PDB file of C-alpha atoms in Angstrom:
ATOM      1  CA  MET A 524     -30.635   8.293   2.160  1.00 89.00           C
ATOM      2  CA  MET A 525     -29.958   7.845  -1.190  1.00 97.00           C
ATOM      3  CA  VAL A 526     -26.730   7.702  -3.198  1.00 98.00           C
ATOM      4  CA  ALA A 527     -26.786   7.398  -6.741  1.00 98.00           C
ATOM      5  CA  GLY A 528     -23.687   6.707  -8.905  1.00 98.00           C
ATOM      6  CA  ILE A 529     -22.308   6.764 -12.450  1.00 97.00           C
ATOM      7  CA  GLY A 530     -19.404   4.755 -13.917  1.00 94.00           C
ATOM      8  CA  GLN A 531     -18.111   1.707 -14.394  1.00 90.00           C
ATOM      9  CA  CYS A 532     -19.349  -1.960 -13.917  1.00 92.00           C
ATOM     10  CA  SER A 533     -17.258  -4.993 -14.858  1.00 91.00           C
ATOM     11  CA  LEU A 534     -17.405  -8.864 -14.526  1.00 93.00           C
ATOM     12  CA  ASP A 535     -14.049  -9.574 -12.563  1.00 88.00           C
ATOM     13  CA  ASN A 536     -12.509 -12.848 -13.021  1.00 90.00           C
ATOM     14  CA  LEU A 537     -10.164 -13.377 -10.186  1.00 85.00           C
ATOM     15  CA  ALA A 538      -7.299 -16.064 -10.170  1.00 85.00           C
ATOM     16  CA  PHE A 539      -5.039 -16.755  -6.679  1.00 83.00           C
ATOM     17  CA  ILE A 540      -1.384 -17.393  -7.530  1.00 82.00           C
ATOM     18  CA  ASP A 541       1.739 -18.178  -5.089  1.00 81.00           C
ATOM     19  CA  THR A 542       4.257 -16.455  -7.804  1.00 79.00           C
ATOM     20  CA  TYR A 543       3.474 -14.448 -10.624  1.00 78.00           C
ATOM     21  CA  PRO A 544       4.339 -16.841 -13.876  1.00 78.00           C
ATOM     22  CA  SER A 545       6.493 -16.256 -16.749  1.00 81.00           C
ATOM     23  CA  GLU A 546       5.998 -16.397 -20.065  1.00 84.00           C
ATOM     24  CA  ASP A 547       4.849 -19.817 -22.020  1.00 85.00           C
ATOM     25  CA  MET A 548       3.727 -21.468 -18.813  1.00 82.00           C
ATOM     26  CA  LYS A 549       0.836 -22.972 -17.887  1.00 83.00           C
ATOM     27  CA  CYS A 550      -0.588 -21.987 -13.949  1.00 81.00           C
ATOM     28  CA  GLU A 551      -3.392 -23.973 -12.459  1.00 78.00           C
ATOM     29  CA  VAL A 552      -5.264 -21.655 -10.004  1.00 78.00           C
ATOM     30  CA  THR A 553      -7.534 -21.979  -7.425  1.00 75.00           C
ATOM     31  CA  PRO A 554      -9.922 -20.979  -6.353  1.00 79.00           C
ATOM     32  CA  TRP A 555     -11.486 -18.935  -9.428  1.00 83.00           C
ATOM     33  CA  LEU A 556     -14.062 -16.354  -8.438  1.00 85.00           C
ATOM     34  CA  ALA A 557     -16.184 -14.277 -10.924  1.00 89.00           C
ATOM     35  CA  GLN A 558     -18.067 -11.656  -9.561  1.00 91.00           C
ATOM     36  CA  GLY A 559     -19.018  -7.954 -10.044  1.00 91.00           C
ATOM     37  CA  GLY A 560     -16.687  -5.147  -9.921  1.00 91.00           C
ATOM     38  CA  GLY A 561     -16.315  -1.429 -11.252  1.00 92.00           C
ATOM     39  CA  PRO A 562     -15.109   1.642  -8.873  1.00 94.00           C
ATOM     40  CA  VAL A 563     -18.366   3.232  -8.253  1.00 96.00           C
ATOM     41  CA  ALA A 564     -20.658   0.036  -8.435  1.00 96.00           C
ATOM     42  CA  THR A 565     -18.698  -1.746  -5.805  1.00 97.00           C
ATOM     43  CA  ALA A 566     -18.947   1.430  -3.780  1.00 98.00           C
ATOM     44  CA  LEU A 567     -22.740   1.522  -3.959  1.00 98.00           C
ATOM     45  CA  VAL A 568     -22.774  -2.523  -3.026  1.00 97.00           C
ATOM     46  CA  ALA A 569     -20.910  -1.427  -0.096  1.00 97.00           C
ATOM     47  CA  LEU A 570     -23.344   1.658   0.984  1.00 98.00           C
ATOM     48  CA  SER A 571     -26.267  -0.819   0.224  1.00 97.00           C
ATOM     49  CA  ARG A 572     -24.810  -3.442   2.575  1.00 96.00           C
ATOM     50  CA  LEU A 573     -24.902  -0.507   5.044  1.00 96.00           C
ATOM     51  CA  GLY A 574     -28.653   0.071   4.723  1.00 95.00           C
ATOM     52  CA  VAL A 575     -28.315   3.152   2.318  1.00 97.00           C
ATOM     53  CA  SER A 576     -30.441   3.230  -0.878  1.00 97.00           C
ATOM     54  CA  THR A 577     -28.296   2.918  -3.877  1.00 98.00           C
ATOM     55  CA  ARG A 578     -29.138   3.917  -7.302  1.00 98.00           C
ATOM     56  CA  PHE A 579     -26.551   3.187 -10.560  1.00 98.00           C
ATOM     57  CA  MET A 580     -26.156   4.193 -14.137  1.00 97.00           C
ATOM     58  CA  GLY A 581     -23.796   2.050 -15.660  1.00 95.00           C
ATOM     59  CA  LEU A 582     -23.361   0.606 -19.266  1.00 94.00           C
ATOM     60  CA  VAL A 583     -23.896  -3.370 -20.341  1.00 95.00           C
ATOM     61  CA  SER A 584     -24.717  -5.502 -23.043  1.00 95.00           C
ATOM     62  CA  ASP A 585     -27.345  -8.601 -23.470  1.00 94.00           C
ATOM     63  CA  ASP A 586     -24.043 -10.646 -23.333  1.00 94.00           C
ATOM     64  CA  SER A 587     -23.588 -13.261 -20.145  1.00 94.00           C
ATOM     65  CA  THR A 588     -21.334 -10.668 -18.773  1.00 94.00           C
ATOM     66  CA  GLY A 589     -23.755  -7.978 -18.742  1.00 94.00           C
ATOM     67  CA  GLN A 590     -26.489 -10.423 -17.165  1.00 95.00           C
ATOM     68  CA  ILE A 591     -24.526 -11.483 -14.333  1.00 94.00           C
ATOM     69  CA  ILE A 592     -23.521  -7.667 -13.788  1.00 95.00           C
ATOM     70  CA  ILE A 593     -27.068  -6.784 -13.521  1.00 96.00           C
ATOM     71  CA  SER A 594     -27.750  -9.806 -11.504  1.00 96.00           C
ATOM     72  CA  GLU A 595     -25.573  -9.160  -8.883  1.00 95.00           C
ATOM     73  CA  LEU A 596     -26.457  -5.548  -8.411  1.00 97.00           C
ATOM     74  CA  VAL A 597     -30.328  -6.479  -8.331  1.00 97.00           C
ATOM     75  CA  ARG A 598     -29.327  -9.236  -5.597  1.00 96.00           C
ATOM     76  CA  GLU A 599     -27.165  -6.531  -3.522  1.00 96.00           C
ATOM     77  CA  GLY A 600     -30.523  -4.278  -3.606  1.00 97.00           C
ATOM     78  CA  VAL A 601     -29.127  -1.748  -6.091  1.00 98.00           C
ATOM     79  CA  ASP A 602     -31.321   0.312  -8.420  1.00 98.00           C
ATOM     80  CA  ILE A 603     -30.618  -0.510 -11.852  1.00 97.00           C
ATOM     81  CA  SER A 604     -33.475   0.892 -13.661  1.00 97.00           C
ATOM     82  CA  PHE A 605     -31.557   3.562 -14.983  1.00 97.00           C
ATOM     83  CA  MET A 606     -28.766   1.182 -16.539  1.00 96.00           C
ATOM     84  CA  VAL A 607     -28.253   1.693 -20.047  1.00 95.00           C
ATOM     85  CA  LYS A 608     -28.305  -1.395 -21.952  1.00 94.00           C
ATOM     86  CA  VAL A 609     -26.932  -1.989 -25.580  1.00 93.00           C
ATOM     87  CA  PRO A 610     -27.409  -5.300 -27.195  1.00 93.00           C
ATOM     88  CA  GLY A 611     -25.122  -7.406 -29.652  1.00 94.00           C
ATOM     89  CA  TYR A 612     -21.749  -6.093 -27.904  1.00 92.00           C
ATOM     90  CA  GLN A 613     -19.164  -7.245 -24.999  1.00 91.00           C
ATOM     91  CA  SER A 614     -19.857  -5.737 -21.689  1.00 92.00           C
ATOM     92  CA  GLN A 615     -16.650  -4.581 -19.575  1.00 88.00           C
ATOM     93  CA  LEU A 616     -14.528  -7.507 -18.396  1.00 89.00           C
ATOM     94  CA  ALA A 617     -11.291  -7.813 -15.720  1.00 88.00           C
ATOM     95  CA  PHE A 618      -9.039 -10.510 -15.153  1.00 89.00           C
ATOM     96  CA  ILE A 619      -7.252 -10.197 -11.858  1.00 84.00           C
ATOM     97  CA  LEU A 620      -4.285 -11.974 -10.538  1.00 85.00           C
ATOM     98  CA  VAL A 621      -3.960 -11.911  -6.743  1.00 81.00           C
ATOM     99  CA  ASN A 622      -0.703 -12.562  -4.992  1.00 82.00           C
ATOM    100  CA  ARG A 623      -1.672 -14.764  -2.203  1.00 79.00           C
ATOM    101  CA  GLU A 624       1.510 -13.925   0.087  1.00 78.00           C
ATOM    102  CA  ASN A 625       0.336 -10.217   0.108  1.00 79.00           C
ATOM    103  CA  GLY A 626      -3.050  -9.950  -1.028  1.00 75.00           C
ATOM    104  CA  ARG A 627      -1.981  -7.708  -3.830  1.00 78.00           C
ATOM    105  CA  ARG A 628      -3.238  -8.067  -7.160  1.00 79.00           C
ATOM    106  CA  THR A 629      -2.674  -7.199 -11.236  1.00 86.00           C
ATOM    107  CA  ILE A 630      -5.680  -6.015 -13.434  1.00 87.00           C
ATOM    108  CA  PHE A 631      -6.286  -6.642 -16.647  1.00 91.00           C
ATOM    109  CA  TRP A 632      -9.333  -5.235 -18.310  1.00 86.00           C
ATOM    110  CA  SER A 633     -11.103  -4.300 -21.227  1.00 87.00           C
ATOM    111  CA  ARG A 634     -14.006  -1.318 -21.523  1.00 84.00           C
ATOM    112  CA  PRO A 635     -17.446  -2.108 -23.089  1.00 80.00           C
ATOM    113  CA  THR A 636     -16.921  -2.813 -26.858  1.00 80.00           C
ATOM    114  CA  PHE A 637     -19.766  -0.122 -27.796  1.00 82.00           C
ATOM    115  CA  GLY A 638     -18.452   3.209 -26.426  1.00 79.00           C
ATOM    116  CA  ASN A 639     -19.252   5.191 -23.574  1.00 87.00           C
ATOM    117  CA  LEU A 640     -22.077   6.715 -21.576  1.00 91.00           C
ATOM    118  CA  LYS A 641     -23.220  10.192 -22.900  1.00 92.00           C
ATOM    119  CA  GLY A 642     -24.448  13.299 -21.708  1.00 93.00           C
ATOM    120  CA  ASP A 643     -27.851  12.822 -22.952  1.00 93.00           C
ATOM    121  CA  ASN A 644     -28.061   9.726 -20.915  1.00 94.00           C
ATOM    122  CA  ILE A 645     -28.223  11.827 -18.079  1.00 96.00           C
ATOM    123  CA  SER A 646     -31.972  12.323 -17.256  1.00 96.00           C
ATOM    124  CA  ASP A 647     -33.527  14.546 -14.490  1.00 96.00           C
ATOM    125  CA  SER A 648     -35.262  11.753 -12.905  1.00 97.00           C
ATOM    126  CA  PHE A 649     -32.109   9.751 -12.266  1.00 98.00           C
ATOM    127  CA  PHE A 650     -31.440  12.571  -9.476  1.00 98.00           C
ATOM    128  CA  SER A 651     -34.888  12.138  -7.620  1.00 97.00           C
ATOM    129  CA  GLY A 652     -34.723  11.758  -3.786  1.00 97.00           C
ATOM    130  CA  VAL A 653     -30.730  11.365  -4.308  1.00 98.00           C
ATOM    131  CA  ASP A 654     -28.427  12.768  -1.229  1.00 98.00           C
ATOM    132  CA  MET A 655     -25.220  12.394  -2.764  1.00 98.00           C
ATOM    133  CA  LEU A 656     -23.827  11.696  -6.709  1.00 98.00           C
ATOM    134  CA  HIS A 657     -20.815   9.199  -6.866  1.00 98.00           C
ATOM    135  CA  LEU A 658     -18.410   9.242  -9.935  1.00 98.00           C
ATOM    136  CA  ASP A 659     -15.543   7.695 -11.236  1.00 93.00           C
ATOM    137  CA  GLY A 660     -15.023   9.709 -14.219  1.00 82.00           C
ATOM    138  CA  LEU A 661     -14.048   7.351 -16.945  1.00 85.00           C
ATOM    139  CA  MET A 662     -17.132   8.165 -19.064  1.00 89.00           C
ATOM    140  CA  LEU A 663     -16.201  11.800 -18.877  1.00 93.00           C
ATOM    141  CA  GLU A 664     -18.967  13.506 -21.215  1.00 94.00           C
ATOM    142  CA  ALA A 665     -21.769  12.002 -18.645  1.00 95.00           C
ATOM    143  CA  ALA A 666     -19.708  12.574 -15.397  1.00 96.00           C
ATOM    144  CA  ILE A 667     -19.534  16.334 -16.396  1.00 96.00           C
ATOM    145  CA  GLU A 668     -23.199  16.375 -17.455  1.00 97.00           C
ATOM    146  CA  ALA A 669     -24.568  14.550 -14.193  1.00 97.00           C
ATOM    147  CA  ALA A 670     -22.019  16.633 -11.984  1.00 98.00           C
ATOM    148  CA  THR A 671     -23.352  19.934 -13.441  1.00 97.00           C
ATOM    149  CA  ALA A 672     -27.073  18.839 -12.863  1.00 98.00           C
ATOM    150  CA  ALA A 673     -26.278  17.861  -9.459  1.00 98.00           C
ATOM    151  CA  LYS A 674     -24.726  20.952  -8.835  1.00 96.00           C
ATOM    152  CA  LEU A 675     -27.795  22.993  -9.763  1.00 97.00           C
ATOM    153  CA  LYS A 676     -29.564  20.506  -7.609  1.00 97.00           C
ATOM    154  CA  ASN A 677     -27.473  21.076  -4.683  1.00 97.00           C
ATOM    155  CA  ILE A 678     -26.660  17.619  -4.449  1.00 98.00           C
ATOM    156  CA  PRO A 679     -22.880  17.029  -3.321  1.00 98.00           C
ATOM    157  CA  VAL A 680     -20.874  15.194  -5.853  1.00 98.00           C
ATOM    158  CA  MET A 681     -17.815  12.679  -4.791  1.00 98.00           C
ATOM    159  CA  LEU A 682     -15.364  11.887  -7.256  1.00 98.00           C
ATOM    160  CA  ASP A 683     -13.396   8.417  -7.201  1.00 97.00           C
ATOM    161  CA  VAL A 684     -10.267   9.519  -9.652  1.00 96.00           C
ATOM    162  CA  GLY A 685      -7.759   6.790 -10.120  1.00 90.00           C
ATOM    163  CA  THR A 686      -5.824   7.901 -13.378  1.00 89.00           C
ATOM    164  CA  LEU A 687      -5.170  11.266 -14.847  1.00 90.00           C
ATOM    165  CA  ARG A 688      -7.083  11.311 -17.953  1.00 89.00           C
ATOM    166  CA  ASP A 689      -7.625  14.071 -20.679  1.00 89.00           C
ATOM    167  CA  GLY A 690     -10.392  16.164 -19.514  1.00 90.00           C
ATOM    168  CA  THR A 691      -9.989  15.165 -15.979  1.00 93.00           C
ATOM    169  CA  GLU A 692      -9.447  18.679 -14.826  1.00 93.00           C
ATOM    170  CA  GLN A 693     -12.788  19.853 -16.368  1.00 95.00           C
ATOM    171  CA  LEU A 694     -14.628  17.525 -13.891  1.00 96.00           C
ATOM    172  CA  LEU A 695     -12.651  18.483 -10.898  1.00 97.00           C
ATOM    173  CA  PRO A 696     -14.381  21.731 -10.201  1.00 97.00           C
ATOM    174  CA  LEU A 697     -17.599  20.177 -10.066  1.00 98.00           C
ATOM    175  CA  CYS A 698     -16.943  17.676  -7.450  1.00 98.00           C
ATOM    176  CA  ASP A 699     -17.203  18.634  -3.495  1.00 98.00           C
ATOM    177  CA  TYR A 700     -15.245  15.505  -2.431  1.00 98.00           C
ATOM    178  CA  ILE A 701     -12.259  14.065  -4.183  1.00 98.00           C
ATOM    179  CA  VAL A 702     -10.685  10.843  -3.418  1.00 98.00           C
ATOM    180  CA  CYS A 703      -7.724  10.108  -5.608  1.00 97.00           C
ATOM    181  CA  SER A 704      -5.017   7.227  -5.657  1.00 95.00           C
ATOM    182  CA  GLU A 705      -1.552   7.876  -5.159  1.00 95.00           C
ATOM    183  CA  ASP A 706      -0.905   7.160  -9.126  1.00 94.00           C
ATOM    184  CA  PHE A 707      -3.200  10.145  -9.880  1.00 95.00           C
ATOM    185  CA  SER A 708      -1.323  12.474  -7.450  1.00 96.00           C
ATOM    186  CA  THR A 709       2.218  11.800  -8.551  1.00 95.00           C
ATOM    187  CA  SER A 710       0.952  12.411 -12.400  1.00 94.00           C
ATOM    188  CA  TYR A 711      -1.142  15.380 -11.352  1.00 95.00           C
ATOM    189  CA  CYS A 712       1.520  17.610  -8.985  1.00 95.00           C
ATOM    190  CA  GLU A 713       5.156  17.055  -7.961  1.00 92.00           C
ATOM    191  CA  ASN A 714       3.934  16.031  -4.281  1.00 96.00           C
ATOM    192  CA  HIS A 715       0.912  14.919  -2.517  1.00 97.00           C
ATOM    193  CA  THR A 716       0.583  18.010  -0.516  1.00 96.00           C
ATOM    194  CA  THR A 717       0.188  19.940  -3.832  1.00 97.00           C
ATOM    195  CA  THR A 718      -2.121  17.811  -5.078  1.00 97.00           C
ATOM    196  CA  LEU A 719      -4.310  18.158  -1.865  1.00 97.00           C
ATOM    197  CA  LYS A 720      -3.676  22.128  -2.017  1.00 97.00           C
ATOM    198  CA  ASN A 721      -4.586  22.079  -6.110  1.00 97.00           C
ATOM    199  CA  LEU A 722      -7.912  19.837  -5.367  1.00 97.00           C
ATOM    200  CA  LEU A 723      -9.150  22.265  -2.514  1.00 98.00           C
ATOM    201  CA  ALA A 724      -8.399  25.404  -4.977  1.00 97.00           C
ATOM    202  CA  ALA A 725     -10.295  23.612  -7.783  1.00 96.00           C
ATOM    203  CA  GLY A 726     -13.502  23.689  -5.382  1.00 96.00           C
ATOM    204  CA  ALA A 727     -13.505  20.519  -3.072  1.00 98.00           C
ATOM    205  CA  LYS A 728     -14.460  20.784   0.525  1.00 98.00           C
ATOM    206  CA  ALA A 729     -12.256  17.324   1.315  1.00 98.00           C
ATOM    207  CA  ALA A 730      -9.461  15.807  -0.600  1.00 98.00           C
ATOM    208  CA  THR A 731      -8.007  12.754  -0.012  1.00 98.00           C
ATOM    209  CA  VAL A 732      -4.782  10.568  -1.387  1.00 98.00           C
ATOM    210  CA  THR A 733      -4.723   7.140  -0.974  1.00 97.00           C
ATOM    211  CA  LEU A 734      -1.605   5.366  -0.438  1.00 95.00           C
ATOM    212  CA  GLY A 735      -2.653   1.646  -0.028  1.00 90.00           C
ATOM    213  CA  GLN A 736      -0.684  -0.118   3.041  1.00 90.00           C
ATOM    214  CA  LYS A 737       0.742   3.520   3.994  1.00 94.00           C
ATOM    215  CA  GLY A 738      -2.692   4.950   4.806  1.00 95.00           C
ATOM    216  CA  SER A 739      -4.126   7.988   3.270  1.00 96.00           C
ATOM    217  CA  ILE A 740      -3.583  11.832   3.501  1.00 97.00           C
ATOM    218  CA  THR A 741      -6.545  14.050   3.374  1.00 97.00           C
ATOM    219  CA  ALA A 742      -7.152  17.997   3.584  1.00 97.00           C
ATOM    220  CA  THR A 743      -9.878  20.456   4.304  1.00 97.00           C
ATOM    221  CA  ALA A 744      -9.649  23.916   4.418  1.00 96.00           C
ATOM    222  CA  ASP A 745      -8.439  23.933   7.952  1.00 95.00           C
ATOM    223  CA  LYS A 746      -7.214  20.343   8.560  1.00 94.00           C
ATOM    224  CA  TYR A 747      -3.990  18.464   6.829  1.00 96.00           C
ATOM    225  CA  PHE A 748      -3.698  15.117   8.389  1.00 95.00           C
ATOM    226  CA  HIS A 749      -2.310  11.321   7.936  1.00 95.00           C
ATOM    227  CA  PHE A 750      -4.078   8.464   8.652  1.00 94.00           C
ATOM    228  CA  PRO A 751      -2.593   4.888   8.763  1.00 93.00           C
ATOM    229  CA  ALA A 752      -3.857   1.777   7.037  1.00 93.00           C
ATOM    230  CA  CYS A 753      -5.032  -0.737   9.814  1.00 92.00           C
ATOM    231  CA  LYS A 754      -2.730  -3.552  10.995  1.00 90.00           C
ATOM    232  CA  ILE A 755      -4.091  -6.555   8.844  1.00 92.00           C
ATOM    233  CA  LYS A 756      -2.806  -9.468   6.677  1.00 91.00           C
ATOM    234  CA  PRO A 757      -4.780  -8.810   3.474  1.00 90.00           C
ATOM    235  CA  VAL A 758      -5.930 -11.631   1.572  1.00 88.00           C
ATOM    236  CA  ASP A 759      -7.219  -9.819  -1.343  1.00 87.00           C
ATOM    237  CA  THR A 760      -6.812  -6.147  -1.825  1.00 88.00           C
ATOM    238  CA  THR A 761      -9.188  -5.981  -5.036  1.00 87.00           C
ATOM    239  CA  GLY A 762     -11.913  -3.401  -4.581  1.00 91.00           C
ATOM    240  CA  ALA A 763     -10.461  -2.035  -1.453  1.00 94.00           C
ATOM    241  CA  GLY A 764     -10.338   1.657  -2.700  1.00 95.00           C
ATOM    242  CA  ASP A 765     -13.648   1.168  -3.941  1.00 96.00           C
ATOM    243  CA  VAL A 766     -14.983   0.572  -0.542  1.00 97.00           C
ATOM    244  CA  PHE A 767     -13.173   2.921   0.892  1.00 97.00           C
ATOM    245  CA  HIS A 768     -15.024   5.601  -1.563  1.00 98.00           C
ATOM    246  CA  GLY A 769     -18.100   3.563   0.055  1.00 98.00           C
ATOM    247  CA  GLY A 770     -17.195   4.190   3.648  1.00 97.00           C
ATOM    248  CA  TYR A 771     -16.261   7.971   3.022  1.00 98.00           C
ATOM    249  CA  ILE A 772     -19.617   8.616   1.411  1.00 98.00           C
ATOM    250  CA  TYR A 773     -21.430   6.728   4.478  1.00 97.00           C
ATOM    251  CA  GLY A 774     -19.345   9.020   7.093  1.00 96.00           C
ATOM    252  CA  LEU A 775     -19.874  12.164   5.084  1.00 96.00           C
ATOM    253  CA  LEU A 776     -23.798  11.686   5.109  1.00 96.00           C
ATOM    254  CA  SER A 777     -23.436  10.699   8.705  1.00 94.00           C
ATOM    255  CA  GLY A 778     -22.565  14.207   9.835  1.00 93.00           C
ATOM    256  CA  TRP A 779     -19.221  12.904  11.097  1.00 94.00           C
ATOM    257  CA  PRO A 780     -16.304  14.985  11.595  1.00 94.00           C
ATOM    258  CA  ILE A 781     -13.540  14.196   8.411  1.00 95.00           C
ATOM    259  CA  GLU A 782     -11.296  12.436  10.814  1.00 94.00           C
ATOM    260  CA  GLU A 783     -13.884   9.931  11.694  1.00 93.00           C
ATOM    261  CA  VAL A 784     -15.000   9.611   8.215  1.00 95.00           C
ATOM    262  CA  ILE A 785     -11.549   8.725   7.240  1.00 95.00           C
ATOM    263  CA  LYS A 786     -11.280   6.248  10.196  1.00 94.00           C
ATOM    264  CA  PHE A 787     -14.575   4.437   8.954  1.00 95.00           C
ATOM    265  CA  ALA A 788     -13.485   4.310   5.424  1.00 96.00           C
ATOM    266  CA  THR A 789     -10.523   2.818   6.118  1.00 96.00           C
ATOM    267  CA  ALA A 790     -11.777   0.284   8.480  1.00 95.00           C
ATOM    268  CA  LEU A 791     -14.398  -0.543   6.147  1.00 96.00           C
ATOM    269  CA  ALA A 792     -12.008  -1.364   3.072  1.00 96.00           C
ATOM    270  CA  ALA A 793      -9.621  -3.388   5.488  1.00 96.00           C
ATOM    271  CA  ALA A 794     -12.321  -5.534   6.505  1.00 96.00           C
ATOM    272  CA  LYS A 795     -12.700  -6.285   2.946  1.00 95.00           C
ATOM    273  CA  CYS A 796      -9.578  -7.244   2.647  1.00 94.00           C
ATOM    274  CA  LEU A 797      -9.999 -10.241   4.938  1.00 94.00           C
ATOM    275  CA  LYS A 798     -12.031 -12.503   2.346  1.00 90.00           C
ATOM    276  CA  LEU A 799     -11.335 -13.257  -1.281  1.00 85.00           C
ATOM    277  CA  GLY A 800     -13.015 -11.145  -4.109  1.00 86.00           C
ATOM    278  CA  GLY A 801     -13.707  -7.524  -4.336  1.00 87.00           C
ATOM    279  CA  ARG A 802     -17.164  -7.776  -2.827  1.00 93.00           C
ATOM    280  CA  THR A 803     -17.170 -11.085  -0.848  1.00 90.00           C
ATOM    281  CA  GLY A 804     -15.900  -9.339   2.470  1.00 90.00           C
ATOM    282  CA  ILE A 805     -17.615  -6.028   2.238  1.00 96.00           C
ATOM    283  CA  PRO A 806     -19.369  -5.942   5.735  1.00 95.00           C
ATOM    284  CA  ASP A 807     -22.703  -5.234   6.828  1.00 94.00           C
ATOM    285  CA  ILE A 808     -23.364  -2.763   9.863  1.00 92.00           C
ATOM    286  CA  ILE A 809     -22.999  -5.705  12.834  1.00 92.00           C
ATOM    287  CA  GLU A 810     -19.550  -6.758  10.960  1.00 94.00           C
ATOM    288  CA  ILE A 811     -17.932  -3.300  10.459  1.00 94.00           C
ATOM    289  CA  THR A 812     -18.883  -2.405  14.044  1.00 91.00           C
ATOM    290  CA  GLU A 813     -16.988  -5.807  15.477  1.00 91.00           C
ATOM    291  CA  PHE A 814     -14.073  -5.301  13.546  1.00 93.00           C
ATOM    292  CA  MET A 815     -13.729  -1.765  14.652  1.00 91.00           C
ATOM    293  CA  LYS A 816     -14.156  -3.033  18.097  1.00 89.00           C
ATOM    294  CA  LYS A 817     -11.458  -5.324  17.523  1.00 89.00           C
ATOM    295  CA  HIS A 818      -8.905  -3.060  16.185  1.00 85.00           C
ATOM    296  CA  GLU A 819      -9.589  -0.509  18.534  1.00 81.00           C
ATOM    297  CA  LEU A 820     -11.404   2.178  16.121  1.00 76.00           C
ATOM    298  CA  TYR A 821     -14.543   2.446  17.596  1.00 60.00           C
ATOM    299  CA  GLN A 822     -15.595   5.626  18.792  1.00 57.00           C
ATOM    300  CA  VAL A 823     -18.740   7.141  20.169  1.00 43.00           C
ATOM    301  CA  ALA A 824     -19.588   8.563  16.814  1.00 47.00           C
ATOM    302  CA  PHE A 825     -20.231   4.857  15.619  1.00 51.00           C
ATOM    303  CA  ASN A 826     -22.684   3.955  18.494  1.00 49.00           C
ATOM    304  CA  ARG A 827     -25.436   5.002  16.189  1.00 47.00           C
ATOM    305  CA  LEU A 828     -24.099   2.768  13.190  1.00 51.00           C
ATOM    306  CA  THR A 829     -27.247   2.048  11.764  1.00 48.00           C
ATOM    307  CA  PRO A 830     -29.201   2.456   8.522  1.00 44.00           C
ATOM    308  CA  LEU A 831     -29.394   5.960   7.327  1.00 47.00           C
ATOM    309  CA  ALA A 832     -32.601   8.347   7.056  1.00 41.00           C
ATOM    310  CA  SER A 833     -32.656  11.514   4.680  1.00 39.00           C
ATOM    311  CA  SER A 834     -29.623  13.440   5.777  1.00 39.00           C
ATOM    312  CA  LYS A 835     -32.185  16.500   4.418  1.00 39.00           C
ATOM    313  CA  ALA A 836     -34.782  15.366   6.678  1.00 36.00           C
ATOM    314  CA  GLN A 837     -32.170  15.238   9.886  1.00 42.00           C
ATOM    315  CA  GLY A 838     -30.805  18.415   9.079  1.00 45.00           C
ATOM    316  CA  ARG A 839     -27.252  16.923   8.913  1.00 50.00           C
ATOM    317  CA  THR A 840     -24.711  19.224   7.435  1.00 58.00           C
ATOM    318  CA  LEU A 841     -21.691  17.469   5.525  1.00 70.00           C
ATOM    319  CA  PRO A 842     -18.289  18.511   6.900  1.00 69.00           C
TER     320      PRO A 842
END
């Protein structure tokens, strides 16, 4: 099984605070963590820990930030042979304040200082052996080019869309599975039900609006349901949405019913939130199995939680 992704990759600097500081204050923080981030990159790390082969295309420079981003992805087993490296600039950075009381975070971030991925960065060889393509849509030209190519190759496309940007609606019809944030939904339509209806009308087989502590709402052509968040006390919610996407893809490629896909994605994201950092707490197969048993989410479908072989070889049909 191979999942390829195109999108942001960042170095996240995380600080943990008891109260949000006012202006002109000095605030000592502990611990201070620095680790890789980015929606698609973190989703692929989650999939890699579950035993799925992954490939990532992003944009970095040759600065120390870019070197850390690359080294972490390599350590996680993500294929970075298609990364685009532009020397002499600053790679993407983020500074994240995490509230110790509830695990919620405030993010400050900057794009790479050397532009975006372009359509001509997308090569045919990038899709070799790929079972699914995952996008975040920030670098729109490259995302549209990749989604168009994937469609021609019958490779399903999943989109993580957190913000409604100029041009986003050009990408939506090219995506088979769309998971959007509550912020996107409220900008896109007057309510979440209409958002899901419109995403399905645009061509999605399944669409989900994530609602944080309120869970998520999902729709397909014949189903509409709410799934609650897991009852945990979060330590740090950084990366939870990204990990949710990784779990969603894992469930789709496993051929599970959409309800089981959402259940697994919800559990995977919740398990991540029990540790500090956007990637620190991402579980492997054994850890997520134990988490789901503990929280009474374990179902028959998960008795086969093992690294995935090719869905094409096994004849799985995605919901």
